[in-house]
Amino acid sequence: MLRYFTAGESHGEALVAFLSGLPAGLAVDQAFVDRELWRRQQGYGRGGRMKIESDHARFLSGVRHGKTIGSPIAVLIENRDWQNWKDSLPVEPGDPQKHKRVASPRPGHADLAGALKYDFTEARYVLERASARESAARVAIGALATLLLRELGTEVLSHVVAIGSVSIADRQIAWEQIVPLANKDEVLLSCADPDAEQRMKEEVDKALRTGDSVGGVFEVVAHNVPPGLGSYAQWDERLDALLAAAVMSLQAVKAVEIGSGIQAAHSPGSAVHDEIAYQRASGFAGFTRTRNNAGGIEGGVSNGQEIRVRGYLKPISTLRRPLQSVDFASRKPVKAAYERSDVCVVPAAGVAGEAMVALTLARCALEKFGGDSLKETKRNFQGYLDQLRNY
Ligand SMILES: Cc1cc2nc3c(=O)[nH]c(=O)nc-3n(C[C@H](O)[C@H](O)[C@H](O)COP(=O)(O)O)c2cc1C
């Protein structure tokens, strides 16, 4: 079973991720993992932090001579910013005078809920863990899941379909248009439509000018996914439910859509469901569809079409022109705390979304095909492909 969790604070020494359950013999492409980390740091509207950090995944265990060995993988990503925080956020008691309090909770952030929950007198420790810096750890292990999926012929990428009020969400962007976005060395907003991307940039500019922030929608697309991942047999085996939880778990994601699920709720069945045809030797088992409103999942099971999952991000809650709040100590009205912050993170969230989708699909694939070595996994997978071909 593929299991993972992460540790680390935003301004602590490092982030750590643990991944257990990958088969032995998977080649770990260090340059690819670091490139994924780089992609998570990009996008127009990021704050100063991303100029400080240049993320690198250091594998501490589970990888030897460039390949997984079946034992748990621990990966460490240093926080370069730690140098500036050593005195204010030490592991040992340190000097309380140097502590950097977050004195008034930011509406929309975890500050108030977290301080109440853990009985903190202010929100520094809350911010440190709630921060999406944590998503870098997920991207590092997500890259390993992506490498496993590639061995099975599946690719996972993302693109941006809306920033603020500018949206191309009513269009289905072809896989071939999404691929070049991931190869770019300069990332603006990861939108496949250059005109829309310029209008999206204007939305971010407006937020930058006015001390505000802006949200949006990313779409993760998994290409060439075999039918049969996930199951309707139990509620917690449904692929759509697993993907929704995985993407929703990303910081600032407030809604998840599979395929065109939102539009579907307002449309007649005839306009929604993807008619079925048959053309021998096409796809996995010869069955074809004229469209993909289902986003590649029916009954909680992948159906052989592309899987399309959208994450809807609220605007960032740290505002240069802060909203009203209350001082933790005096309980008097004050402006919410401000700390260097991103203004728009939708492309970065898309990269983290890819990681979560890849981890989820890899988990389902390993549950279906098993295998302690990659060779065994691929042999089992090949047997299933043959079964589909002969269906
Ligand atoms: C890639 C990424 C970067 C983020 N950067 C910031 C940031 O700089 N400032 C901020 O206030 N929130 C940022 N967020 C959002 C917060 O982490 C998030 O709103 C907060 O933890 C509260 O969680 P919730 O929005 O899921 O309720 C970011 C989110 C993502 C996905």
XYZ file of C-alpha atoms and ligand atoms in Angstrom:
422
model
C 0.000 0.000 0.000
C 1.321 3.430 -0.921
C 1.417 5.639 2.172
C 2.944 9.027 2.760
C 3.119 11.924 5.122
C 5.119 15.087 5.533
C 6.790 17.093 8.305
C 8.335 20.545 8.498
C 7.524 24.159 9.201
C 7.531 26.979 6.699
C 10.546 28.703 8.278
C 12.066 25.650 9.966
C 15.284 23.996 8.885
C 13.755 21.666 6.324
C 10.706 19.858 5.002
C 10.666 16.085 5.095
C 8.413 13.644 3.261
C 8.075 9.897 3.771
C 6.791 7.569 1.085
C 6.326 3.889 1.695
C 5.095 1.178 -0.659
C 6.803 1.959 -3.981
C 8.100 -1.198 -5.678
C 11.849 -1.782 -5.920
C 13.668 -1.014 -9.146
C 12.054 2.309 -10.117
C 14.676 4.677 -11.543
C 14.707 7.952 -9.610
C 15.492 10.839 -11.919
C 16.911 13.488 -9.577
C 16.797 16.208 -12.256
C 13.110 15.486 -12.874
C 12.239 15.659 -9.159
C 14.070 18.988 -8.790
C 12.438 20.323 -11.952
C 9.007 19.513 -10.432
C 10.025 21.433 -7.303
C 11.101 24.330 -9.501
C 7.757 24.277 -11.318
C 5.936 24.579 -7.971
C 7.870 27.760 -7.264
C 6.853 29.495 -10.497
C 3.968 31.662 -11.647
C 3.174 35.352 -11.858
C 2.120 36.744 -8.484
C 4.429 34.754 -6.199
C 5.974 36.574 -3.239
C 9.620 37.235 -2.302
C 10.029 33.848 -0.620
C 10.329 32.074 -3.934
C 13.342 34.248 -4.784
C 15.091 32.920 -1.675
C 14.264 29.245 -2.104
C 15.725 27.038 -4.806
C 14.384 23.656 -3.842
C 16.385 20.459 -4.070
C 15.181 17.008 -2.992
C 17.768 15.120 -0.939
C 16.940 11.424 -0.681
C 17.902 10.129 2.739
C 16.653 6.582 2.385
C 14.922 4.092 0.119
C 16.915 5.008 -3.010
C 20.291 3.407 -3.789
C 22.338 3.498 -6.993
C 19.620 5.623 -8.582
C 16.724 3.229 -7.975
C 14.124 2.541 -5.309
C 14.885 -0.506 -3.170
C 11.412 -1.173 -1.782
C 12.157 0.285 1.651
C 10.557 3.529 2.878
C 11.758 6.665 1.149
C 12.627 9.735 3.201
C 13.308 12.940 1.300
C 14.513 16.251 2.703
C 14.113 19.730 1.220
C 16.121 22.434 2.944
C 14.509 25.774 3.691
C 17.121 28.355 2.723
C 15.063 30.976 4.557
C 15.907 29.115 7.799
C 19.117 31.179 7.982
C 16.926 34.256 8.574
C 14.747 32.502 11.168
C 17.242 30.550 13.278
C 17.006 32.984 16.180
C 13.278 33.682 16.057
C 12.137 30.082 15.569
C 14.739 27.923 17.349
C 14.218 24.297 18.330
C 15.669 25.026 21.772
C 13.967 27.589 24.103
C 16.014 30.493 22.651
C 15.485 34.167 23.420
C 11.756 35.041 23.743
C 12.563 38.639 22.742
C 13.428 37.403 19.243
C 10.167 35.538 18.770
C 8.108 36.883 15.814
C 4.509 36.906 16.965
C 1.559 36.815 14.576
C -0.457 39.149 16.771
C -3.783 39.341 14.939
C -5.315 36.427 13.011
C -5.808 36.778 9.256
C -9.394 36.089 8.154
C -9.258 33.096 5.798
C -5.975 31.712 7.134
C -5.649 28.987 9.768
C -4.490 31.521 12.411
C -7.546 31.810 14.660
C -8.864 28.247 14.339
C -5.366 26.852 14.932
C -4.580 29.096 17.916
C -7.863 28.144 19.589
C -7.317 24.459 18.844
C -3.738 24.217 20.162
C -4.165 26.845 22.888
C -1.491 29.182 21.514
C -1.524 32.839 22.596
C -0.763 33.932 19.011
C -0.559 32.295 15.581
C 3.142 31.871 14.725
C 3.215 28.088 15.113
C -0.117 27.773 13.295
C 1.106 29.630 10.230
C 4.343 27.665 10.228
C 2.612 24.353 9.589
C -0.576 25.470 7.825
C 1.531 27.267 5.195
C 1.607 25.806 1.702
C 5.382 25.632 1.878
C 4.468 22.090 2.948
C 3.244 21.356 -0.561
C 6.893 21.266 -1.739
C 7.285 18.025 0.239
C 4.248 16.576 -1.517
C 5.622 17.599 -4.910
C 8.892 15.740 -4.206
C 7.148 12.422 -3.485
C 4.491 13.138 -6.108
C 7.324 13.207 -8.645
C 8.180 9.622 -7.668
C 4.545 8.611 -8.160
C 4.675 10.313 -11.569
C 7.783 8.299 -12.473
C 5.973 5.078 -11.501
C 2.902 6.022 -13.553
C 5.136 6.747 -16.550
C 6.331 3.136 -16.379
C 2.655 2.207 -16.861
C 2.197 4.674 -19.719
C 0.248 7.314 -17.763
C 1.263 11.010 -17.708
C -0.069 13.680 -15.328
C 0.064 17.442 -15.972
C -1.872 20.585 -15.064
C -2.889 23.901 -16.555
C -4.727 26.984 -15.360
C -8.300 27.557 -16.534
C -9.266 30.632 -14.487
C -7.735 33.509 -12.553
C -10.244 35.755 -10.810
C -12.962 36.673 -13.289
C -11.005 35.558 -16.399
C -11.976 32.012 -17.292
C -11.650 29.467 -20.088
C -13.260 26.811 -17.869
C -16.046 26.192 -20.385
C -13.498 24.778 -22.859
C -11.805 21.399 -22.767
C -8.140 21.995 -23.528
C -6.507 19.150 -25.471
C -3.655 17.189 -23.889
C -1.337 18.262 -26.730
C -1.851 21.909 -25.710
C -1.098 21.196 -22.058
C 2.192 19.320 -22.577
C 4.252 22.324 -23.810
C 3.291 24.343 -20.715
C 5.274 21.999 -18.469
C 8.381 22.354 -20.657
C 8.527 26.142 -20.465
C 11.498 27.724 -18.723
C 9.549 30.878 -17.996
C 6.150 30.420 -16.428
C 3.571 33.171 -16.531
C 0.224 31.672 -15.512
C 0.304 28.226 -17.169
C -2.727 28.904 -19.333
C -2.838 27.186 -22.732
C -4.565 30.192 -24.336
C -2.037 33.072 -24.652
C -4.726 35.789 -24.962
C -6.559 34.552 -21.879
C -3.216 34.296 -20.072
C -2.554 38.006 -20.716
C -5.996 38.874 -19.335
C -5.263 36.650 -16.345
C -2.024 38.578 -15.802
C -4.054 41.797 -15.707
C -6.172 40.274 -12.918
C -2.993 39.609 -10.920
C -1.672 43.112 -11.713
C -4.885 44.597 -10.373
C -4.481 42.634 -7.129
C -0.820 43.666 -6.870
C -1.759 47.323 -7.405
C -4.550 47.371 -4.870
C -2.950 45.270 -2.108
C -5.486 42.527 -2.728
C -5.192 38.857 -3.790
C -6.822 36.653 -6.414
C -7.786 32.973 -6.700
C -8.658 30.776 -9.646
C -8.982 27.260 -11.005
C -6.384 24.716 -12.116
C -7.101 21.483 -13.941
C -5.037 18.322 -13.548
C -5.196 15.941 -16.495
C -4.059 12.313 -16.311
C -3.464 11.009 -19.815
C -3.649 7.369 -20.898
C -5.100 5.978 -17.652
C -6.301 2.379 -18.021
C -9.922 1.601 -17.148
C -10.459 -0.154 -13.828
C -8.623 1.979 -11.236
C -10.724 2.583 -8.113
C -13.931 0.754 -7.247
C -17.619 1.281 -6.512
C -17.488 -1.637 -4.065
C -16.948 0.612 -1.022
C -17.343 4.350 -0.490
C -13.678 4.833 0.347
C -12.443 2.953 -2.713
C -14.083 5.283 -5.238
C -11.475 6.993 -7.390
C -13.467 10.241 -7.632
C -13.728 10.403 -3.825
C -10.004 9.696 -3.390
C -9.053 12.355 -5.940
C -11.443 14.895 -4.425
C -9.938 14.404 -0.962
C -6.389 14.515 -2.319
C -6.898 17.768 -4.239
C -9.083 19.343 -1.531
C -6.297 18.698 0.986
C -4.168 21.314 -0.764
C -4.005 24.662 0.982
C -6.589 27.182 -0.311
C -8.491 24.668 -2.481
C -12.152 25.118 -1.577
C -13.933 23.062 -4.252
C -13.033 20.136 -6.497
C -14.691 19.220 -9.764
C -14.406 15.951 -11.690
C -14.869 16.438 -15.444
C -17.594 18.996 -16.047
C -19.402 18.110 -12.823
C -20.493 21.651 -11.977
C -22.026 22.354 -15.390
C -23.544 18.858 -15.358
C -25.646 19.731 -12.318
C -27.391 22.410 -14.398
C -27.773 20.439 -17.655
C -30.075 17.681 -18.952
C -28.698 14.145 -18.995
C -28.606 14.049 -22.783
C -26.162 16.969 -22.801
C -23.962 15.490 -20.096
C -23.330 11.764 -20.542
C -20.614 10.656 -22.916
C -22.050 8.395 -25.615
C -20.281 5.095 -26.209
C -19.061 3.689 -29.535
C -16.767 0.838 -30.516
C -13.798 0.874 -32.829
C -11.662 -2.230 -32.787
C -8.041 -1.691 -31.663
C -8.629 1.825 -30.365
C -7.906 2.730 -26.742
C -7.529 -0.010 -24.154
C -10.493 -2.209 -25.124
C -11.898 -0.657 -28.301
C -14.652 1.417 -26.635
C -14.632 5.108 -27.565
C -16.419 8.309 -26.481
C -17.202 11.432 -28.434
C -16.617 13.657 -25.398
C -15.407 13.391 -21.809
C -17.781 15.232 -19.478
C -17.333 12.468 -16.910
C -13.655 13.390 -16.529
C -12.634 9.779 -17.049
C -14.469 8.317 -14.047
C -17.833 6.530 -13.883
C -19.021 4.723 -10.761
C -15.822 5.624 -8.946
C -13.800 3.656 -11.543
C -11.517 5.015 -14.263
C -13.218 4.358 -17.617
C -10.232 4.633 -19.966
C -10.715 8.299 -20.858
C -8.449 11.102 -19.625
C -8.985 11.886 -15.966
C -9.738 15.576 -15.445
C -9.865 17.063 -11.937
C -10.205 20.766 -11.170
C -9.181 22.532 -7.991
C -10.846 25.835 -7.134
C -8.636 28.153 -5.100
C -9.881 30.932 -2.911
C -7.816 34.152 -3.005
C -4.763 34.200 -0.703
C -5.746 35.428 2.765
C -2.648 37.487 3.593
C -3.483 40.940 2.228
C -1.171 43.929 1.934
C -4.310 45.967 2.598
C -5.401 43.815 5.556
C -8.961 43.069 6.609
C -10.290 43.779 10.049
C -9.276 41.480 12.872
C -8.712 41.441 16.634
C -5.460 41.622 18.588
C -4.865 38.245 20.289
C -3.572 39.898 23.485
C -5.833 42.942 23.961
C -8.903 41.665 22.025
C -9.121 45.182 20.580
C -9.964 45.689 16.883
C -6.848 45.910 14.686
C -5.883 45.148 11.114
C -4.964 41.508 10.397
C -1.270 40.620 10.472
C 0.728 40.987 7.254
C 3.812 38.991 6.370
C 5.517 38.717 2.964
C 3.068 36.764 0.845
C 2.037 35.462 -2.541
C -0.762 37.277 -4.360
C -1.703 34.514 -6.814
C -0.648 30.857 -6.585
C -2.914 29.035 -9.028
C -0.158 27.652 -11.356
C 1.866 26.467 -8.329
C -1.207 24.877 -6.787
C -1.715 23.088 -10.117
C 1.737 21.513 -9.823
C 0.929 20.432 -6.248
C -2.397 19.140 -7.635
C -0.478 17.011 -10.141
C 1.471 15.505 -7.240
C -1.712 14.653 -5.337
C -3.373 13.150 -8.408
C -0.225 11.147 -9.244
C 0.032 9.818 -5.677
C -3.641 8.814 -5.751
C -3.431 7.095 -9.142
C -0.175 5.370 -8.185
C -1.828 4.070 -5.014
C -4.811 2.709 -6.976
C -2.544 1.207 -9.641
C -0.425 -0.547 -7.014
C -3.567 -1.826 -5.294
C -4.744 -3.284 -8.603
C -1.473 -4.573 -10.023
C 0.582 -5.150 -6.853
C 4.241 -6.066 -7.188
C 7.231 -5.723 -4.866
C 9.538 -5.056 -7.801
C 8.771 -2.841 -10.769
C 9.318 -5.870 -12.978
C 6.530 -7.726 -11.160
C 4.203 -4.684 -11.267
C 4.760 -4.282 -15.009
C 4.249 -7.973 -15.677
C 0.920 -7.895 -13.838
C -0.006 -4.673 -15.626
C 0.805 -6.197 -18.990
C -1.423 -9.185 -18.172
C -4.297 -6.800 -17.467
C -3.689 -4.878 -20.715
C -3.846 -8.193 -22.595
C -7.113 -9.005 -20.820
C -8.571 -5.649 -21.896
C -7.367 -6.102 -25.468
C -9.030 -9.515 -25.632
C -12.223 -8.383 -23.925
C 1.206 27.102 -3.588
C 0.476 27.861 -2.510
C 1.081 28.977 -1.963
C 0.421 29.721 -0.969
N 1.000 30.862 -0.487
C 0.340 31.602 0.433
C 0.890 32.840 0.911
O 1.977 33.270 0.488
N 0.169 33.543 1.825
C -1.037 33.095 2.307
O -1.641 33.762 3.134
N -1.580 31.943 1.882
C -0.922 31.177 0.965
N -1.494 30.006 0.522
C -2.776 29.574 1.076
C -2.701 29.190 2.533
O -1.684 28.233 2.769
C -4.045 28.660 3.028
O -5.075 29.542 2.652
C -4.051 28.531 4.534
O -3.139 27.524 4.923
C -5.426 28.192 5.120
O -5.888 26.965 4.624
P -7.221 26.867 3.734
O -7.195 28.017 2.779
O -7.114 25.558 3.041
O -8.387 26.958 4.669
C -0.850 29.282 -0.496
C -1.445 28.138 -1.059
C -0.801 27.429 -2.063
C -1.463 26.220 -2.652
